[in-house]
Amino acid sequence: MVVVLSGGGTAGHINPALALAEELQARGAEVHFAGTPAGLEARLVPEAGIAYQAFEASGFDRKHPLSLFKGIAKIERSAHKAKKWFCQIDPDVVVGFGGYVSIPVAHAAESMGIPVVVHEQNSVMGLANKYLAKKATAICLTYGHAACALDKAAAGRVELTGNPVRRQVLEATRAQGRELLGVPDDAELLVVFGGSLGARHINEAVAGLKGELLARPNLHVLHVTGPKELDQVTEALALTADEAQRWHVMGYLDQMGAALAAADAVVSRAGATSLAEISARAVPALLVPFPHATEDHQTTNARAYVEDGCATMLADAELTGPDGAPSAAFRERVLALVDDADARAAMAEAARAQKASHAAENLADVVCRVA
């Protein structure tokens, strides 16, 4: 079986595609990836050892109507190029994960009678996926709420699979994570991160709780600030040598799977990849959705997770008061997460019941059936 995966632009599109690739390859499939020449996928996919083909694609700027015609022209050229590529590799199915590049690849497949599967990571469907869902053979969702964007005909082709997570996240152990981070086995670990770019407001609010958190002698904090925020957070924390033994600050961590395996609790944004990894590892969490996400989809992502009892949530605007200090609500929720082991156990049990770690298998089952 030959499978083409397509998507790009953000890690939220690429990571689940790579997780599916791992599962399909384990089943003996030949996997190819179609992305853009210069997007993040152009680096991450070849690094994963997957055959890569680049296609030009772009959206349009409503303020500049001519950009629409340029975008359409790129899609048409790329669709023609994709047809020639398909004649060489003879795919059985194409899977689109979002991003404009998936449009010409799917168009080429449809014109050649190759079935298309769409996977949506968020609770609100992206533009490319919403468009491709009209003709897709199967529409795989992480959240049932995303089906609200579909017409009745498309809704009949929906399957809830979850959001695939890479094996390096699923297979990391607590012992490995603790050794990597230098955290004792018997210590409690709170992990704070805001996605790959960081989250300034979360950083500021958590830094304001330094004294109260470090007053708990068995607590360690792993604070992943985001590369651009590292210097500012380091200055704001002003950690002494002793404090730095338990408050671990870094700009970026490329082994988040190990960190989550080691964690007892998490404070995080609610992006698709972050939430999928937190869910798959069943880590109790306080979620602070990014308020400027398209159609506020992070809040919708988080709300679904909270309603299932897997986490608590607080709006970004409620993190701090008028004076910039941590709000009473943020303080209470963070300290409750740290202090209440029974509440954490209940959240973890609820998360495990979702079986999010099976998402790659679920999606692969659909892809194989469609192929």
Coordinates of C-alpha atoms in Angstrom, one line a residue, residues 25-342:
Q25 CA 5.2 2.1 8.1
A26 CA 4.9 -0.4 11.0
R27 CA 2.1 -2.0 9.1
G28 CA 4.2 -2.2 6.0
A29 CA 3.0 0.8 4.0
E30 CA 5.1 2.9 1.7
V31 CA 4.7 6.5 2.9
H32 CA 5.4 9.7 1.0
F33 CA 4.8 13.3 2.1
A34 CA 3.8 16.4 0.1
G35 CA 4.6 19.7 1.6
T36 CA 5.9 23.2 0.7
P37 CA 9.5 24.0 -0.4
A38 CA 10.3 26.1 2.7
G39 CA 7.8 25.3 5.4
L40 CA 8.6 23.6 8.7
E41 CA 7.6 20.3 7.1
A42 CA 10.5 20.6 4.6
R43 CA 12.9 20.0 7.5
L44 CA 10.9 17.8 9.9
V45 CA 9.7 15.2 7.4
P46 CA 13.1 14.3 5.8
E47 CA 14.6 14.2 9.3
A48 CA 12.0 11.5 10.0
G49 CA 13.3 9.5 7.1
I50 CA 10.1 9.9 4.9
A51 CA 10.3 10.6 1.2
Y52 CA 9.4 14.3 0.6
Q53 CA 8.0 16.1 -2.4
A54 CA 7.6 19.9 -2.5
F55 CA 4.7 21.9 -4.0
E56 CA 4.1 25.6 -4.2
A57 CA 0.9 26.7 -2.5
S58 CA -0.4 29.9 -0.7
G59 CA -3.5 31.5 0.6
F60 CA -4.7 35.0 -0.2
D61 CA -4.9 38.3 1.5
R62 CA -8.4 39.9 1.5
K63 CA -6.8 43.3 1.4
H64 CA -5.1 42.5 -1.9
P65 CA -7.6 40.8 -4.2
L66 CA -4.9 40.0 -6.8
S67 CA -3.3 37.6 -4.3
L68 CA -6.4 35.3 -4.8
F69 CA -5.6 34.9 -8.5
K70 CA -1.9 34.2 -7.7
G71 CA -2.9 31.6 -5.1
I72 CA -5.3 29.9 -7.5
A73 CA -2.6 29.8 -10.2
K74 CA -0.1 28.2 -7.8
I75 CA -2.7 25.6 -6.8
E76 CA -3.4 24.7 -10.5
R77 CA 0.3 24.4 -11.3
S78 CA 1.0 22.3 -8.2
A79 CA -2.0 20.0 -9.0
H80 CA -0.6 19.4 -12.5
K81 CA 2.8 18.6 -11.0
A82 CA 1.2 16.3 -8.4
K83 CA -0.6 14.3 -11.1
K84 CA 2.8 13.6 -12.8
W85 CA 4.2 12.5 -9.4
F86 CA 1.3 10.2 -8.7
C87 CA 1.9 8.5 -12.1
Q88 CA 5.3 7.6 -10.8
I89 CA 4.5 6.4 -7.2
D90 CA 0.9 5.1 -7.8
P91 CA -0.7 6.0 -4.4
D92 CA -3.7 4.1 -3.0
V93 CA -4.9 7.0 -0.8
V94 CA -4.0 10.6 0.0
V95 CA -4.4 12.0 3.6
G96 CA -4.7 15.8 4.1
F97 CA -3.8 17.3 7.4
G98 CA -4.5 21.0 6.7
G99 CA -2.5 23.8 5.2
Y100 CA -2.9 25.2 1.7
V101 CA -0.5 22.7 0.2
S102 CA -3.0 19.9 0.8
I103 CA -5.5 21.4 -1.7
P104 CA -3.6 20.8 -5.0
V105 CA -2.5 17.4 -3.8
A106 CA -6.0 16.4 -3.0
H107 CA -7.3 17.9 -6.2
A108 CA -4.8 15.8 -8.2
A109 CA -5.9 12.7 -6.3
E110 CA -9.6 13.3 -6.9
S111 CA -9.1 13.8 -10.7
M112 CA -7.3 10.5 -10.8
G113 CA -9.8 8.5 -8.8
I114 CA -7.6 8.2 -5.8
P115 CA -9.6 8.4 -2.5
V116 CA -8.8 11.3 -0.1
V117 CA -9.0 11.2 3.7
V118 CA -9.0 14.5 5.7
H119 CA -7.8 14.8 9.3
E120 CA -8.7 17.8 11.4
Q121 CA -6.7 18.3 14.6
N122 CA -8.7 21.2 16.2
S123 CA -12.3 21.6 17.4
V124 CA -12.8 24.2 14.6
M125 CA -12.0 23.1 11.1
G126 CA -9.3 25.0 9.1
L127 CA -10.2 26.5 5.7
A128 CA -8.3 23.9 3.7
N129 CA -9.8 20.9 5.5
K130 CA -13.3 22.4 5.4
Y131 CA -12.9 22.8 1.6
L132 CA -11.5 19.4 1.0
A133 CA -14.1 17.7 3.3
K134 CA -16.8 18.3 0.6
K135 CA -15.4 15.5 -1.6
A136 CA -13.3 13.5 0.9
T137 CA -14.1 9.8 1.2
A138 CA -13.6 10.0 5.0
I139 CA -13.3 13.0 7.4
C140 CA -11.5 12.1 10.6
L141 CA -11.9 14.4 13.6
T142 CA -10.3 14.9 16.9
Y143 CA -13.3 16.7 18.4
G144 CA -16.9 16.0 17.4
H145 CA -17.6 19.7 17.6
A146 CA -15.7 20.2 14.3
A147 CA -18.4 18.5 12.4
C148 CA -20.6 21.6 12.9
A149 CA -18.8 23.1 9.9
L150 CA -19.9 20.3 7.6
D151 CA -23.1 19.9 5.5
K152 CA -25.3 16.8 6.1
A153 CA -23.7 14.8 3.3
A154 CA -20.2 15.4 4.6
A155 CA -21.2 14.7 8.2
G156 CA -22.2 11.2 7.2
R157 CA -18.5 10.5 6.4
V158 CA -17.2 11.6 9.7
E159 CA -15.1 9.4 12.0
L160 CA -13.8 10.4 15.5
T161 CA -10.2 9.1 15.6
G162 CA -8.4 11.5 18.0
N163 CA -5.2 13.4 17.2
P164 CA -2.2 11.1 16.6
V165 CA 0.9 11.5 18.8
R166 CA 4.4 10.4 17.8
R167 CA 5.8 7.3 19.4
Q168 CA 8.7 9.1 21.0
V169 CA 6.1 10.9 23.1
L170 CA 4.1 7.7 23.9
E171 CA 7.2 5.6 24.6
A172 CA 9.1 7.9 26.9
T173 CA 9.3 6.8 30.5
R174 CA 9.1 8.7 33.8
A175 CA 12.5 7.5 34.7
Q176 CA 14.0 8.7 31.4
G177 CA 12.4 12.1 31.8
R178 CA 13.5 12.5 35.4
E179 CA 17.1 11.6 34.5
L180 CA 17.1 14.0 31.5
L181 CA 15.8 16.9 33.6
G182 CA 17.8 16.1 36.8
V183 CA 14.6 15.7 38.9
P184 CA 14.6 13.2 41.8
D185 CA 12.3 10.2 41.5
D186 CA 10.4 11.2 44.7
A187 CA 9.9 14.9 43.8
E188 CA 6.8 16.4 42.4
L189 CA 7.2 18.0 39.0
L190 CA 5.1 20.9 37.5
V191 CA 5.8 21.5 33.8
V192 CA 4.9 25.0 32.4
F193 CA 5.0 25.6 28.7
G194 CA 3.2 27.6 26.1
G195 CA 3.7 25.7 22.9
S196 CA 6.8 26.0 20.6
L197 CA 6.9 29.8 20.7
G198 CA 6.1 30.2 24.4
A199 CA 3.4 32.3 26.1
R200 CA 4.5 35.6 27.7
H201 CA 1.4 36.0 29.9
I202 CA 1.7 32.5 31.3
N203 CA 5.4 33.1 31.9
E204 CA 4.7 36.3 33.8
A205 CA 1.9 34.8 35.9
V206 CA 3.9 31.7 36.9
A207 CA 7.0 33.7 37.7
G208 CA 4.8 35.7 40.1
L209 CA 4.1 32.5 42.0
K210 CA 7.8 31.7 42.4
G211 CA 7.9 32.2 46.2
E212 CA 4.8 30.1 46.9
L213 CA 5.8 27.3 44.6
L214 CA 9.3 27.0 45.9
A215 CA 8.0 27.1 49.5
R216 CA 6.9 23.5 48.8
P217 CA 10.2 21.7 49.5
N218 CA 9.5 18.7 47.3
L219 CA 8.3 20.6 44.3
H220 CA 10.4 21.1 41.1
V221 CA 9.2 23.4 38.2
L222 CA 10.2 22.9 34.6
H223 CA 9.6 26.2 32.9
V224 CA 9.9 26.1 29.1
T225 CA 9.6 29.8 28.2
G226 CA 9.8 29.8 24.5
P227 CA 13.1 30.9 22.8
K228 CA 12.3 34.6 22.6
E229 CA 11.1 34.8 26.2
L230 CA 14.0 33.1 27.9
D231 CA 16.0 36.2 28.8
Q232 CA 13.0 38.1 30.1
V233 CA 11.8 35.3 32.2
T234 CA 15.2 34.5 33.6
E235 CA 15.6 38.2 34.6
A236 CA 12.1 38.2 36.2
L237 CA 12.7 35.1 38.2
A238 CA 16.1 36.2 39.4
L239 CA 16.7 32.7 40.8
T240 CA 19.4 32.1 43.3
A241 CA 21.8 29.1 42.9
D242 CA 19.7 27.2 45.4
E243 CA 16.4 28.1 43.8
A244 CA 17.8 27.1 40.4
Q245 CA 18.2 23.5 41.7
R246 CA 14.4 23.2 41.7
W247 CA 13.2 25.7 39.1
H248 CA 14.6 24.6 35.7
V249 CA 14.3 27.3 33.1
M250 CA 14.9 26.7 29.3
G251 CA 13.9 28.4 26.2
Y252 CA 13.0 25.3 24.2
L253 CA 12.9 21.5 24.8
D254 CA 12.8 19.1 21.9
Q255 CA 12.0 16.2 24.1
M256 CA 8.6 17.2 25.4
G257 CA 7.6 13.5 25.5
A258 CA 10.2 12.9 28.2
A259 CA 9.1 16.0 30.1
L260 CA 5.4 15.0 30.0
A261 CA 6.3 11.4 31.1
A262 CA 8.2 12.9 34.1
A263 CA 5.4 15.4 35.0
D264 CA 2.9 15.3 37.8
A265 CA 1.0 18.3 36.5
V266 CA 1.1 20.8 33.6
V267 CA 0.2 24.4 32.9
S268 CA -0.1 24.9 29.2
R269 CA -1.9 26.5 26.2
A270 CA -4.5 24.3 24.4
G271 CA -3.1 24.0 20.9
A272 CA -3.9 20.8 19.1
T273 CA -0.4 19.2 19.5
S274 CA 0.1 20.2 23.1
L275 CA -3.3 19.0 24.1
A276 CA -2.9 15.7 22.2
E277 CA 0.4 15.0 23.9
I278 CA -1.0 16.0 27.4
S279 CA -4.0 13.8 26.8
A280 CA -2.0 10.8 25.5
R281 CA 0.2 10.9 28.5
A282 CA -2.8 11.5 30.8
V283 CA -1.1 14.4 32.7
P284 CA -3.4 16.5 34.9
A285 CA -3.5 20.1 33.5
L286 CA -4.5 23.7 33.9
L287 CA -5.2 24.9 30.4
V288 CA -4.9 28.6 29.4
P289 CA -6.1 28.9 25.8
F290 CA -4.4 31.3 23.5
P291 CA -7.1 34.0 23.1
H292 CA -6.2 35.1 19.5
A293 CA -6.4 31.6 17.9
T294 CA -8.6 31.5 14.8
E295 CA -12.2 31.3 15.8
D296 CA -11.0 31.0 19.4
H297 CA -10.5 27.3 18.7
Q298 CA -8.1 26.7 21.6
T299 CA -10.9 27.6 24.0
T300 CA -13.2 25.1 22.3
N301 CA -10.4 22.5 22.4
A302 CA -9.9 23.1 26.1
R303 CA -13.5 23.2 27.0
A304 CA -14.1 19.7 25.5
Y305 CA -11.2 18.3 27.5
V306 CA -12.3 20.0 30.7
E307 CA -15.9 18.8 30.4
D308 CA -14.5 15.2 30.4
G309 CA -12.9 15.9 33.7
C310 CA -9.3 15.7 32.4
A311 CA -8.2 19.3 33.3
T312 CA -9.2 22.7 34.6
M313 CA -9.2 25.9 32.5
L314 CA -8.7 29.6 33.0
A315 CA -9.0 32.4 30.4
D316 CA -5.8 34.2 29.5
A317 CA -7.4 37.5 30.6
E318 CA -7.8 36.1 34.1
L319 CA -4.2 35.2 34.7
T320 CA -3.2 38.5 36.3
G321 CA -4.8 41.4 38.0
P322 CA -4.6 45.2 37.0
D323 CA -1.2 45.4 38.8
G324 CA 0.2 42.6 36.7
A325 CA 0.5 40.2 39.7
P326 CA -1.0 36.7 39.5
S327 CA -4.8 36.8 40.0
A328 CA -6.4 35.0 42.9
A329 CA -8.0 32.6 40.5
F330 CA -4.7 31.6 38.8
R331 CA -3.0 31.3 42.2
E332 CA -5.8 29.0 43.5
R333 CA -5.9 26.8 40.5
V334 CA -2.1 26.3 40.2
L335 CA -1.7 25.6 43.9
A336 CA -4.7 23.2 43.9
L337 CA -3.1 21.4 41.0
V338 CA 0.2 21.1 42.9
D339 CA -1.3 20.3 46.3
D340 CA -4.3 18.0 45.6
A341 CA -3.0 14.5 44.6
D342 CA -6.6 13.1 44.6

